[in-house]
């Protein structure tokens, strides 16, 4: 029988990803038993202390001490506290244990911001990794050697699995169930827990933030100009000239400060505004397109689909408040 370790980090944030993982794997074990097979996993919660409190002490988890587990086959890292640096300091020994177990052949799956603990080990340097889109900027600054994929729900590389965020961890758990058990068991679990399978992207759920957590005043002024002139297509050359910097220097500084080129930033600002209009107004797609400064419907649809994973009309159908009601 294989061994599954679900970590319970110090200063825990998200109890649901711990309980959810435990319940789905337990149900997969039960399903195998009901079909004459032995349970595949022994499931154990483990942490650095025997009592870990969640939600201001409303809930307490009593994990096994991780130091007593010498060998495991699969490790699940749940979400981490949003104060990432202090959380990593508190869980440094968990990181050391993760590295040790990976070297011994264990596979590791991180949920949401659990990717910060995983990345702190160096195990995903030069590898693909996903985390919640809301934590992407902080992640990039802390771990520049990791290939962050904010659009993906799941990454799978060299025995390391990562997940986008929030309740999309359920899709990662189903993915692992199919990998370790079989497709039939994964489908069964998806039906029991009513999880929509095969979700690939978290792009439709991303809310673009203005990426102004930097010290470059010129770039910040450029961002303000882009955001205040939503209806216009501002040429990057004109922006650079207006701000008295060369185009090459402007592009370099903008990319360094925001993680996007000026053109990408302008597209993201326009698409985010378009999303809000499609969600909250009665305007049709063409009206929204013109309102955010696009005259070419194909160009608008292509950019919108690339950034959200769906066409504007499909987005309106799914998220417009009046249609939802």
Short mmCIF file of C-alpha atoms in Angstrom, two decimals:
data_model
loop_
_atom_site.label_atom_id
_atom_site.label_comp_id
_atom_site.label_asym_id
_atom_site.label_seq_id
_atom_site.Cartn_x
_atom_site.Cartn_y
_atom_site.Cartn_z
CA UNK A 1 0.00 0.00 0.00
CA UNK A 2 1.23 3.49 -0.86
CA UNK A 3 1.48 6.33 1.64
CA UNK A 4 -0.13 9.74 1.13
CA UNK A 5 0.94 12.66 3.31
CA UNK A 6 -1.29 15.73 3.46
CA UNK A 7 0.72 18.50 5.07
CA UNK A 8 -0.70 20.79 7.75
CA UNK A 9 1.58 23.86 7.68
CA UNK A 10 2.17 26.05 10.70
CA UNK A 11 -0.01 29.15 10.59
CA UNK A 12 -2.46 27.33 8.35
CA UNK A 13 -4.80 29.32 6.13
CA UNK A 14 -7.02 26.98 4.15
CA UNK A 15 -8.62 24.08 5.98
CA UNK A 16 -10.82 23.22 2.99
CA UNK A 17 -7.92 22.05 0.81
CA UNK A 18 -6.76 19.73 3.59
CA UNK A 19 -10.20 18.29 4.33
CA UNK A 20 -11.17 18.16 0.64
CA UNK A 21 -8.05 16.21 -0.32
CA UNK A 22 -8.55 13.83 2.59
CA UNK A 23 -12.21 13.16 1.79
CA UNK A 24 -11.76 12.57 -1.95
CA UNK A 25 -8.81 10.21 -1.54
CA UNK A 26 -10.70 8.39 1.22
CA UNK A 27 -13.70 7.99 -1.09
CA UNK A 28 -11.43 6.66 -3.87
CA UNK A 29 -10.07 4.08 -1.41
CA UNK A 30 -13.61 3.10 -0.44
CA UNK A 31 -14.64 2.78 -4.09
CA UNK A 32 -11.80 0.34 -4.69
CA UNK A 33 -12.78 -1.67 -1.62
CA UNK A 34 -16.37 -1.88 -2.84
CA UNK A 35 -15.04 -3.37 -6.08
CA UNK A 36 -12.94 -6.03 -4.41
CA UNK A 37 -9.63 -4.18 -4.46
CA UNK A 38 -7.40 -3.16 -1.59
CA UNK A 39 -7.25 0.54 -0.67
CA UNK A 40 -4.41 2.17 -2.59
CA UNK A 41 -3.28 4.72 0.00
CA UNK A 42 -2.78 5.02 3.70
CA UNK A 43 -3.64 8.68 4.27
CA UNK A 44 -1.93 10.69 6.98
CA UNK A 45 -2.03 14.37 7.98
CA UNK A 46 1.40 15.61 9.10
CA UNK A 47 2.91 18.84 10.34
CA UNK A 48 5.48 20.39 12.65
CA UNK A 49 3.27 20.28 15.75
CA UNK A 50 0.45 18.14 17.08
CA UNK A 51 -2.01 21.04 17.19
CA UNK A 52 -2.53 23.51 14.33
CA UNK A 53 -5.29 26.11 14.62
CA UNK A 54 -7.29 27.54 11.72
CA UNK A 55 -9.61 30.54 11.38
CA UNK A 56 -8.62 32.23 14.64
CA UNK A 57 -8.86 29.01 16.62
CA UNK A 58 -12.34 28.07 15.42
CA UNK A 59 -10.91 24.75 14.14
CA UNK A 60 -7.93 22.73 15.31
CA UNK A 61 -6.19 19.93 13.38
CA UNK A 62 -4.15 17.26 15.14
CA UNK A 63 -1.56 16.03 12.62
CA UNK A 64 1.17 13.44 13.06
CA UNK A 65 4.64 14.93 13.43
CA UNK A 66 6.24 14.98 10.01
CA UNK A 67 9.57 13.92 11.47
CA UNK A 68 8.08 10.48 12.23
CA UNK A 69 7.42 9.80 8.52
CA UNK A 70 10.55 8.45 6.90
CA UNK A 71 9.02 7.35 3.60
CA UNK A 72 5.98 8.54 1.66
CA UNK A 73 4.87 8.26 -1.96
CA UNK A 74 2.73 11.34 -2.52
CA UNK A 75 2.69 14.65 -0.63
CA UNK A 76 -0.02 17.30 -0.87
CA UNK A 77 0.83 20.86 0.21
CA UNK A 78 -2.30 22.92 1.01
CA UNK A 79 -2.64 26.71 0.76
CA UNK A 80 -0.23 28.84 2.75
CA UNK A 81 -0.86 31.98 4.77
CA UNK A 82 -0.90 35.10 2.56
CA UNK A 83 1.94 36.66 4.58
CA UNK A 84 4.31 34.53 2.59
CA UNK A 85 7.72 35.36 4.01
CA UNK A 86 6.77 34.77 7.68
CA UNK A 87 4.85 31.64 6.64
CA UNK A 88 7.92 30.25 4.89
CA UNK A 89 10.06 30.93 7.94
CA UNK A 90 7.58 29.07 10.14
CA UNK A 91 7.56 26.10 7.77
CA UNK A 92 11.24 25.94 6.87
CA UNK A 93 11.59 22.43 8.30
CA UNK A 94 8.65 21.27 6.20
CA UNK A 95 10.53 22.51 3.15
CA UNK A 96 13.60 20.54 4.16
CA UNK A 97 11.49 17.42 4.65
CA UNK A 98 9.87 17.91 1.22
CA UNK A 99 13.28 18.05 -0.45
CA UNK A 100 14.39 14.93 1.37
CA UNK A 101 11.27 12.99 0.39
CA UNK A 102 11.42 14.10 -3.25
CA UNK A 103 14.99 12.81 -3.46
CA UNK A 104 13.72 9.50 -2.10
CA UNK A 105 11.17 9.21 -4.89
CA UNK A 106 8.05 10.91 -3.51
CA UNK A 107 5.85 12.97 -5.81
CA UNK A 108 4.62 16.36 -4.62
CA UNK A 109 1.43 18.29 -5.36
CA UNK A 110 0.92 21.89 -4.24
CA UNK A 111 -2.45 23.56 -3.90
CA UNK A 112 -2.91 27.28 -4.56
CA UNK A 113 -0.38 29.30 -2.51
CA UNK A 114 1.17 26.09 -1.25
CA UNK A 115 3.34 26.68 -4.33
CA UNK A 116 5.31 29.22 -2.26
CA UNK A 117 6.44 26.49 0.14
CA UNK A 118 7.23 24.20 -2.78
CA UNK A 119 9.20 26.90 -4.61
CA UNK A 120 11.18 27.78 -1.47
CA UNK A 121 12.81 24.36 -1.71
CA UNK A 122 14.23 25.05 -5.17
CA UNK A 123 12.52 21.93 -6.53
CA UNK A 124 10.64 23.89 -9.19
CA UNK A 125 13.49 26.09 -10.37
CA UNK A 126 13.41 26.04 -14.19
CA UNK A 127 10.13 24.09 -14.06
CA UNK A 128 6.51 25.03 -14.69
CA UNK A 129 4.42 26.01 -11.68
CA UNK A 130 0.96 27.45 -11.10
CA UNK A 131 -0.54 29.32 -8.17
CA UNK A 132 -3.53 31.55 -7.53
CA UNK A 133 -3.55 34.47 -9.98
CA UNK A 134 -3.93 36.93 -7.11
CA UNK A 135 -0.51 35.88 -5.73
CA UNK A 136 1.30 35.86 -9.08
CA UNK A 137 3.20 39.14 -8.68
CA UNK A 138 4.49 38.21 -5.23
CA UNK A 139 5.48 34.77 -6.49
CA UNK A 140 7.44 36.13 -9.46
CA UNK A 141 9.40 38.50 -7.25
CA UNK A 142 10.25 35.82 -4.70
CA UNK A 143 11.01 33.02 -7.18
CA UNK A 144 12.26 34.49 -10.49
CA UNK A 145 13.79 31.15 -11.56
CA UNK A 146 10.40 29.38 -11.67
CA UNK A 147 8.33 29.34 -14.88
CA UNK A 148 5.04 30.63 -13.47
CA UNK A 149 1.97 29.65 -15.50
CA UNK A 150 -0.88 31.75 -14.12
CA UNK A 151 -3.31 30.62 -16.81
CA UNK A 152 -3.10 26.91 -15.96
CA UNK A 153 -5.25 25.02 -13.47
CA UNK A 154 -2.72 22.16 -13.29
CA UNK A 155 0.95 21.67 -14.14
CA UNK A 156 2.64 18.26 -14.21
CA UNK A 157 6.41 18.05 -14.51
CA UNK A 158 8.94 15.52 -13.17
CA UNK A 159 6.69 14.17 -10.43
CA UNK A 160 5.66 17.65 -9.25
CA UNK A 161 2.08 18.87 -9.67
CA UNK A 162 0.82 22.38 -8.99
CA UNK A 163 -2.61 23.98 -9.01
CA UNK A 164 -4.00 27.42 -9.81
CA UNK A 165 -5.94 28.31 -6.72
CA UNK A 166 -8.95 28.32 -4.43
CA UNK A 167 -11.45 25.51 -5.04
CA UNK A 168 -9.83 24.52 -8.34
CA UNK A 169 -7.72 22.27 -6.09
CA UNK A 170 -10.57 19.80 -6.55
CA UNK A 171 -9.53 19.43 -10.18
CA UNK A 172 -5.96 18.69 -9.13
CA UNK A 173 -7.17 16.02 -6.71
CA UNK A 174 -9.26 14.41 -9.48
CA UNK A 175 -6.21 14.52 -11.74
CA UNK A 176 -4.18 12.67 -9.09
CA UNK A 177 -6.99 10.16 -8.51
CA UNK A 178 -7.00 9.30 -12.22
CA UNK A 179 -3.20 9.03 -12.26
CA UNK A 180 -2.88 6.80 -9.18
CA UNK A 181 -6.19 4.88 -9.32
CA UNK A 182 -7.85 4.97 -12.76
CA UNK A 183 -10.22 6.98 -14.94
CA UNK A 184 -13.29 5.14 -13.65
CA UNK A 185 -12.49 6.07 -10.05
CA UNK A 186 -11.88 9.70 -11.00
CA UNK A 187 -15.25 9.88 -12.79
CA UNK A 188 -16.96 8.32 -9.78
CA UNK A 189 -15.38 10.87 -7.42
CA UNK A 190 -16.30 13.74 -9.75
CA UNK A 191 -19.94 12.62 -9.58
CA UNK A 192 -20.02 12.07 -5.82
CA UNK A 193 -18.43 15.45 -5.06
CA UNK A 194 -20.02 17.18 -8.07
CA UNK A 195 -16.74 18.45 -9.47
CA UNK A 196 -16.66 19.51 -13.11
CA UNK A 197 -13.74 17.52 -14.56
CA UNK A 198 -11.12 18.54 -17.13
CA UNK A 199 -10.97 22.25 -16.36
CA UNK A 200 -7.72 23.46 -17.91
CA UNK A 201 -7.47 27.19 -17.27
CA UNK A 202 -8.03 29.73 -14.50
CA UNK A 203 -7.94 32.60 -17.02
CA UNK A 204 -11.73 33.26 -16.95
CA UNK A 205 -11.49 33.86 -13.20
CA UNK A 206 -8.49 36.20 -13.29
CA UNK A 207 -9.06 39.81 -12.28
CA UNK A 208 -6.27 41.92 -13.74
CA UNK A 209 -4.58 44.10 -11.15
CA UNK A 210 -2.77 47.25 -12.22
CA UNK A 211 0.70 45.98 -11.20
CA UNK A 212 1.85 49.21 -9.56
CA UNK A 213 3.82 47.68 -6.73
CA UNK A 214 7.11 49.07 -8.03
CA UNK A 215 9.25 52.20 -7.73
CA UNK A 216 9.54 53.31 -11.36
CA UNK A 217 7.72 56.66 -11.57
CA UNK A 218 7.95 56.80 -15.38
CA UNK A 219 6.31 53.39 -15.77
CA UNK A 220 3.63 54.30 -13.25
CA UNK A 221 2.83 57.47 -15.21
CA UNK A 222 2.59 55.39 -18.38
CA UNK A 223 0.22 52.99 -16.65
CA UNK A 224 -1.97 55.88 -15.55
CA UNK A 225 -2.08 57.23 -19.11
CA UNK A 226 -3.09 53.84 -20.50
CA UNK A 227 -5.83 53.41 -17.89
CA UNK A 228 -7.20 56.95 -18.31
CA UNK A 229 -7.29 56.67 -22.11
CA UNK A 230 -9.15 53.39 -22.31
CA UNK A 231 -11.01 54.34 -25.50
CA UNK A 232 -7.81 55.12 -27.39
CA UNK A 233 -5.05 52.96 -28.76
CA UNK A 234 -1.95 54.68 -27.44
CA UNK A 235 1.10 54.00 -29.61
CA UNK A 236 4.05 52.85 -27.50
CA UNK A 237 6.41 55.15 -29.41
CA UNK A 238 4.18 58.11 -28.53
CA UNK A 239 4.08 57.10 -24.88
CA UNK A 240 7.87 56.84 -24.73
CA UNK A 241 8.30 60.23 -26.42
CA UNK A 242 5.75 61.83 -24.12
CA UNK A 243 7.66 60.52 -21.11
CA UNK A 244 11.06 61.54 -22.55
CA UNK A 245 12.63 58.08 -22.68
CA UNK A 246 13.82 56.01 -25.61
CA UNK A 247 11.51 53.28 -26.89
CA UNK A 248 14.04 50.55 -26.06
CA UNK A 249 14.59 51.86 -22.53
CA UNK A 250 10.85 52.32 -22.04
CA UNK A 251 10.07 48.72 -23.05
CA UNK A 252 12.80 47.36 -20.80
CA UNK A 253 11.70 49.37 -17.76
CA UNK A 254 8.02 48.60 -18.30
CA UNK A 255 8.68 44.87 -18.55
CA UNK A 256 10.89 44.90 -15.45
CA UNK A 257 8.33 46.82 -13.38
CA UNK A 258 5.12 45.05 -14.42
CA UNK A 259 6.04 41.73 -16.00
CA UNK A 260 4.25 42.82 -19.20
CA UNK A 261 5.29 44.74 -22.28
CA UNK A 262 3.47 48.07 -22.78
CA UNK A 263 1.35 46.49 -25.53
CA UNK A 264 0.42 43.50 -23.32
CA UNK A 265 -0.43 45.83 -20.46
CA UNK A 266 -2.69 47.93 -22.66
CA UNK A 267 -4.45 44.78 -23.90
CA UNK A 268 -4.97 43.50 -20.36
CA UNK A 269 -6.40 46.83 -19.17
CA UNK A 270 -8.82 46.94 -22.09
CA UNK A 271 -9.90 43.31 -21.71
CA UNK A 272 -10.45 43.74 -17.97
CA UNK A 273 -12.67 46.76 -18.66
CA UNK A 274 -14.50 44.78 -21.35
CA UNK A 275 -15.10 41.92 -18.92
CA UNK A 276 -16.74 44.28 -16.41
CA UNK A 277 -18.99 45.74 -19.11
CA UNK A 278 -20.01 42.28 -20.30
CA UNK A 279 -20.76 41.27 -16.72
CA UNK A 280 -22.67 44.33 -15.57
CA UNK A 281 -24.22 46.10 -18.56
CA UNK A 282 -26.73 45.37 -21.31
CA UNK A 283 -24.27 46.36 -24.03
CA UNK A 284 -23.64 43.84 -26.76
CA UNK A 285 -20.14 42.64 -27.72
CA UNK A 286 -19.74 45.20 -30.52
CA UNK A 287 -20.63 48.11 -28.24
CA UNK A 288 -18.19 46.90 -25.60
CA UNK A 289 -15.50 46.43 -28.22
CA UNK A 290 -15.80 50.08 -29.36
CA UNK A 291 -15.95 51.33 -25.76
CA UNK A 292 -12.52 49.83 -24.99
CA UNK A 293 -10.92 51.19 -28.12
CA UNK A 294 -11.09 48.33 -30.62
CA UNK A 295 -12.38 48.77 -34.17
CA UNK A 296 -11.43 45.35 -35.51
CA UNK A 297 -13.79 42.67 -34.17
CA UNK A 298 -11.40 39.81 -35.01
CA UNK A 299 -8.51 41.47 -33.19
CA UNK A 300 -10.74 42.08 -30.16
CA UNK A 301 -12.03 38.51 -30.09
CA UNK A 302 -8.51 37.08 -30.49
CA UNK A 303 -7.06 39.16 -27.63
CA UNK A 304 -10.08 38.52 -25.41
CA UNK A 305 -9.92 34.76 -25.97
CA UNK A 306 -6.16 34.65 -25.38
CA UNK A 307 -6.48 36.43 -22.03
CA UNK A 308 -9.68 34.83 -20.74
CA UNK A 309 -9.84 31.47 -22.44
CA UNK A 310 -13.23 32.16 -24.05
CA UNK A 311 -14.90 34.36 -26.66
CA UNK A 312 -16.55 37.65 -25.56
CA UNK A 313 -20.04 36.36 -26.37
CA UNK A 314 -19.43 33.19 -24.38
CA UNK A 315 -18.12 35.26 -21.46
CA UNK A 316 -21.24 37.45 -21.48
CA UNK A 317 -23.48 34.40 -21.63
CA UNK A 318 -21.78 32.89 -18.60
CA UNK A 319 -21.18 35.89 -16.35
CA UNK A 320 -23.68 38.66 -17.19
CA UNK A 321 -25.63 39.32 -14.01
CA UNK A 322 -29.04 39.54 -15.71
CA UNK A 323 -28.51 36.31 -17.65
CA UNK A 324 -27.32 34.53 -14.51
CA UNK A 325 -30.43 35.62 -12.61
#
